[in-house]
């Protein structure tokens, strides 16, 4: 049996197990790749592959650990209460306005290019509204993830930088023609939010609230003793400095999160007993997310270390008939949906994209067009269980991963389709070479 077939079977088995809820993602990420590596004859090197994968994701795991702690503590102190109260006054109990605001807020926050930060900030601001009005949180996760997937195409975002690096292209030149497609995708999401909003209006109606400012967010109901209203301005300044550091890249992301967490704890909870209490309060959330990150390291480590990723890429390109060669750009856009879902962005852009670009040049399709087309699958990519921020999103929102995947898959595919069609119409990548 070929390595490519082992790879496809491994991914299919993994997705089937978690989407049918026969196995938790944590267990499946460890067990499934290990079994397939042993069956494929890699028993001697499987341990090294696992360690390599874990090492690659370790900085991400550390970052998420301290990011969850930091923003959870900021919520405990009441930092986001004024924002929530302001949003309550603006929406006037209307679910439709809340859902449209979800897209708008996420689009603005996503400009920093970091999905984890985007989810933490938007969930902290919006989840109290969804809880207060008993709205469907699957709508929240769907809109946040799809919006983040679109905004992730900015030149400083990971996918565009990877595509430009892999094919040695200028990121700005690569990005600019994608803007019409991104705007069309956002417009589609606003329309989707309106549709969701009308369904919620029919279900729960307009919620009456005579004193909207009396509600002060999650922190009040969960940990009233942890509120620090007198330190709100300090906490706001600390958060702004943290986000500025994230954008400027002055220090590695994981280090910034650790420093911000330490400062927040010292200032807000100077007593050791208080610090232990706050960490214990959020330990369960932290463990559920970080454990999945390291388990995902085993999956990606085996996928790359055995050579399955490279074999899968070559197999797919080999299936493209010569008659379809001039259509390599839309074919690349189509392939980006399943492949960025099943394998990591690094594997797709550094492993598969150069092969697709090389095939395209034989039929007169420019590498720039292939690179732009390869970015169209990002809204679907974020649904992948190999994306760390996905676990953060569903954990903070209190939504089951499998439920989120089933609900959001079709809207994500539709967003990708809209961006692809507009991209071809504005010649960001031509329909035919």
PDB file of N, CA, C and O in Angstrom, residues 84-95 98 128-129 132-133 204-216:
ATOM      1  N   UNK A  84     -19.478  45.540  27.033  1.00  0.00           N
ATOM      2  CA  UNK A  84     -20.697  44.724  26.962  1.00  0.00           C
ATOM      3  C   UNK A  84     -21.921  45.593  27.198  1.00  0.00           C
ATOM      4  O   UNK A  84     -22.932  45.487  26.486  1.00  0.00           O
ATOM      5  N   UNK A  85     -21.866  46.487  28.175  1.00  0.00           N
ATOM      6  CA  UNK A  85     -22.994  47.375  28.459  1.00  0.00           C
ATOM      7  C   UNK A  85     -23.292  48.289  27.278  1.00  0.00           C
ATOM      8  O   UNK A  85     -24.447  48.567  26.956  1.00  0.00           O
ATOM      9  N   UNK A  86     -22.220  48.773  26.638  1.00  0.00           N
ATOM     10  CA  UNK A  86     -22.395  49.627  25.465  1.00  0.00           C
ATOM     11  C   UNK A  86     -23.056  48.847  24.325  1.00  0.00           C
ATOM     12  O   UNK A  86     -23.963  49.349  23.654  1.00  0.00           O
ATOM     13  N   UNK A  87     -22.624  47.621  24.122  1.00  0.00           N
ATOM     14  CA  UNK A  87     -23.221  46.790  23.085  1.00  0.00           C
ATOM     15  C   UNK A  87     -24.687  46.507  23.377  1.00  0.00           C
ATOM     16  O   UNK A  87     -25.528  46.498  22.476  1.00  0.00           O
ATOM     17  N   UNK A  88     -25.002  46.306  24.667  1.00  0.00           N
ATOM     18  CA  UNK A  88     -26.387  46.062  25.059  1.00  0.00           C
ATOM     19  C   UNK A  88     -27.275  47.253  24.707  1.00  0.00           C
ATOM     20  O   UNK A  88     -28.402  47.093  24.238  1.00  0.00           O
ATOM     21  N   UNK A  89     -26.750  48.458  24.917  1.00  0.00           N
ATOM     22  CA  UNK A  89     -27.529  49.649  24.586  1.00  0.00           C
ATOM     23  C   UNK A  89     -27.727  49.786  23.078  1.00  0.00           C
ATOM     24  O   UNK A  89     -28.769  50.246  22.612  1.00  0.00           O
ATOM     25  N   UNK A  90     -26.718  49.387  22.310  1.00  0.00           N
ATOM     26  CA  UNK A  90     -26.799  49.530  20.856  1.00  0.00           C
ATOM     27  C   UNK A  90     -27.755  48.526  20.229  1.00  0.00           C
ATOM     28  O   UNK A  90     -28.486  48.849  19.295  1.00  0.00           O
ATOM     29  N   UNK A  91     -27.757  47.290  20.718  1.00  0.00           N
ATOM     30  CA  UNK A  91     -28.555  46.251  20.071  1.00  0.00           C
ATOM     31  C   UNK A  91     -30.014  46.266  20.509  1.00  0.00           C
ATOM     32  O   UNK A  91     -30.866  45.714  19.808  1.00  0.00           O
ATOM     33  N   UNK A  92     -30.318  46.857  21.645  1.00  0.00           N
ATOM     34  CA  UNK A  92     -31.698  46.972  22.121  1.00  0.00           C
ATOM     35  C   UNK A  92     -32.422  45.627  22.138  1.00  0.00           C
ATOM     36  O   UNK A  92     -33.595  45.531  21.769  1.00  0.00           O
ATOM     37  N   UNK A  93     -31.717  44.580  22.513  1.00  0.00           N
ATOM     38  CA  UNK A  93     -32.351  43.277  22.620  1.00  0.00           C
ATOM     39  C   UNK A  93     -32.674  42.618  21.293  1.00  0.00           C
ATOM     40  O   UNK A  93     -33.460  41.671  21.259  1.00  0.00           O
ATOM     41  N   UNK A  94     -32.074  43.097  20.200  1.00  0.00           N
ATOM     42  CA  UNK A  94     -32.367  42.561  18.870  1.00  0.00           C
ATOM     43  C   UNK A  94     -31.291  41.558  18.457  1.00  0.00           C
ATOM     44  O   UNK A  94     -30.142  41.934  18.211  1.00  0.00           O
ATOM     45  N   UNK A  95     -31.631  40.256  18.339  1.00  0.00           N
ATOM     46  CA  UNK A  95     -30.636  39.253  17.954  1.00  0.00           C
ATOM     47  C   UNK A  95     -30.000  39.530  16.600  1.00  0.00           C
ATOM     48  O   UNK A  95     -28.819  39.243  16.396  1.00  0.00           O
ATOM     49  N   UNK A  98     -27.151  41.895  16.954  1.00  0.00           N
ATOM     50  CA  UNK A  98     -26.021  41.241  17.618  1.00  0.00           C
ATOM     51  C   UNK A  98     -25.222  40.417  16.618  1.00  0.00           C
ATOM     52  O   UNK A  98     -23.987  40.434  16.609  1.00  0.00           O
ATOM     53  N   UNK A 128     -21.284  37.184  26.548  1.00  0.00           N
ATOM     54  CA  UNK A 128     -22.316  37.579  27.523  1.00  0.00           C
ATOM     55  C   UNK A 128     -23.633  37.963  26.865  1.00  0.00           C
ATOM     56  O   UNK A 128     -24.710  37.705  27.425  1.00  0.00           O
ATOM     57  N   UNK A 129     -23.578  38.571  25.666  1.00  0.00           N
ATOM     58  CA  UNK A 129     -24.811  38.933  24.969  1.00  0.00           C
ATOM     59  C   UNK A 129     -25.552  37.674  24.518  1.00  0.00           C
ATOM     60  O   UNK A 129     -26.780  37.571  24.663  1.00  0.00           O
ATOM     61  N   UNK A 132     -27.043  36.087  27.587  1.00  0.00           N
ATOM     62  CA  UNK A 132     -28.140  36.868  28.176  1.00  0.00           C
ATOM     63  C   UNK A 132     -29.430  36.671  27.383  1.00  0.00           C
ATOM     64  O   UNK A 132     -30.514  36.538  27.959  1.00  0.00           O
ATOM     65  N   UNK A 133     -29.310  36.634  26.066  1.00  0.00           N
ATOM     66  CA  UNK A 133     -30.497  36.509  25.226  1.00  0.00           C
ATOM     67  C   UNK A 133     -30.762  35.073  24.778  1.00  0.00           C
ATOM     68  O   UNK A 133     -31.613  34.833  23.937  1.00  0.00           O
ATOM     69  N   UNK A 204     -36.889  33.754  19.579  1.00  0.00           N
ATOM     70  CA  UNK A 204     -36.909  34.393  20.900  1.00  0.00           C
ATOM     71  C   UNK A 204     -37.470  35.804  20.878  1.00  0.00           C
ATOM     72  O   UNK A 204     -37.729  36.374  21.938  1.00  0.00           O
ATOM     73  N   UNK A 205     -37.642  36.379  19.685  1.00  0.00           N
ATOM     74  CA  UNK A 205     -38.177  37.726  19.583  1.00  0.00           C
ATOM     75  C   UNK A 205     -37.199  38.778  20.073  1.00  0.00           C
ATOM     76  O   UNK A 205     -36.019  38.512  20.288  1.00  0.00           O
ATOM     77  N   UNK A 206     -37.702  40.012  20.252  1.00  0.00           N
ATOM     78  CA  UNK A 206     -36.897  41.081  20.838  1.00  0.00           C
ATOM     79  C   UNK A 206     -36.946  40.939  22.354  1.00  0.00           C
ATOM     80  O   UNK A 206     -38.021  40.822  22.937  1.00  0.00           O
ATOM     81  N   UNK A 207     -35.782  40.942  22.977  1.00  0.00           N
ATOM     82  CA  UNK A 207     -35.718  40.777  24.427  1.00  0.00           C
ATOM     83  C   UNK A 207     -35.897  42.130  25.088  1.00  0.00           C
ATOM     84  O   UNK A 207     -35.169  43.083  24.799  1.00  0.00           O
ATOM     85  N   UNK A 208     -36.879  42.220  25.957  1.00  0.00           N
ATOM     86  CA  UNK A 208     -37.116  43.465  26.681  1.00  0.00           C
ATOM     87  C   UNK A 208     -36.091  43.637  27.793  1.00  0.00           C
ATOM     88  O   UNK A 208     -35.815  42.710  28.536  1.00  0.00           O
ATOM     89  N   UNK A 209     -35.532  44.817  27.899  1.00  0.00           N
ATOM     90  CA  UNK A 209     -34.552  45.072  28.957  1.00  0.00           C
ATOM     91  C   UNK A 209     -34.668  46.525  29.386  1.00  0.00           C
ATOM     92  O   UNK A 209     -34.231  47.433  28.693  1.00  0.00           O
ATOM     93  N   UNK A 210     -35.328  46.768  30.495  1.00  0.00           N
ATOM     94  CA  UNK A 210     -35.526  48.137  30.965  1.00  0.00           C
ATOM     95  C   UNK A 210     -34.245  48.770  31.471  1.00  0.00           C
ATOM     96  O   UNK A 210     -34.081  49.975  31.450  1.00  0.00           O
ATOM     97  N   UNK A 211     -33.314  47.929  31.967  1.00  0.00           N
ATOM     98  CA  UNK A 211     -32.065  48.453  32.514  1.00  0.00           C
ATOM     99  C   UNK A 211     -30.890  47.695  31.915  1.00  0.00           C
ATOM    100  O   UNK A 211     -30.259  46.873  32.573  1.00  0.00           O
ATOM    101  N   UNK A 212     -30.585  47.957  30.638  1.00  0.00           N
ATOM    102  CA  UNK A 212     -29.504  47.195  29.995  1.00  0.00           C
ATOM    103  C   UNK A 212     -28.161  47.403  30.633  1.00  0.00           C
ATOM    104  O   UNK A 212     -27.318  46.521  30.615  1.00  0.00           O
ATOM    105  N   UNK A 213     -27.947  48.570  31.248  1.00  0.00           N
ATOM    106  CA  UNK A 213     -26.636  48.833  31.830  1.00  0.00           C
ATOM    107  C   UNK A 213     -26.444  48.113  33.157  1.00  0.00           C
ATOM    108  O   UNK A 213     -25.363  48.122  33.718  1.00  0.00           O
ATOM    109  N   UNK A 214     -27.516  47.491  33.663  1.00  0.00           N
ATOM    110  CA  UNK A 214     -27.364  46.774  34.927  1.00  0.00           C
ATOM    111  C   UNK A 214     -26.603  45.474  34.745  1.00  0.00           C
ATOM    112  O   UNK A 214     -26.066  44.918  35.691  1.00  0.00           O
ATOM    113  N   UNK A 215     -26.561  44.997  33.507  1.00  0.00           N
ATOM    114  CA  UNK A 215     -25.833  43.749  33.248  1.00  0.00           C
ATOM    115  C   UNK A 215     -24.364  44.059  33.051  1.00  0.00           C
ATOM    116  O   UNK A 215     -24.010  44.926  32.262  1.00  0.00           O
ATOM    117  N   UNK A 216     -23.521  43.370  33.749  1.00  0.00           N
ATOM    118  CA  UNK A 216     -22.096  43.705  33.688  1.00  0.00           C
ATOM    119  C   UNK A 216     -21.221  42.541  33.277  1.00  0.00           C
ATOM    120  O   UNK A 216     -20.066  42.478  33.617  1.00  0.00           O
TER     121      UNK A 216
END
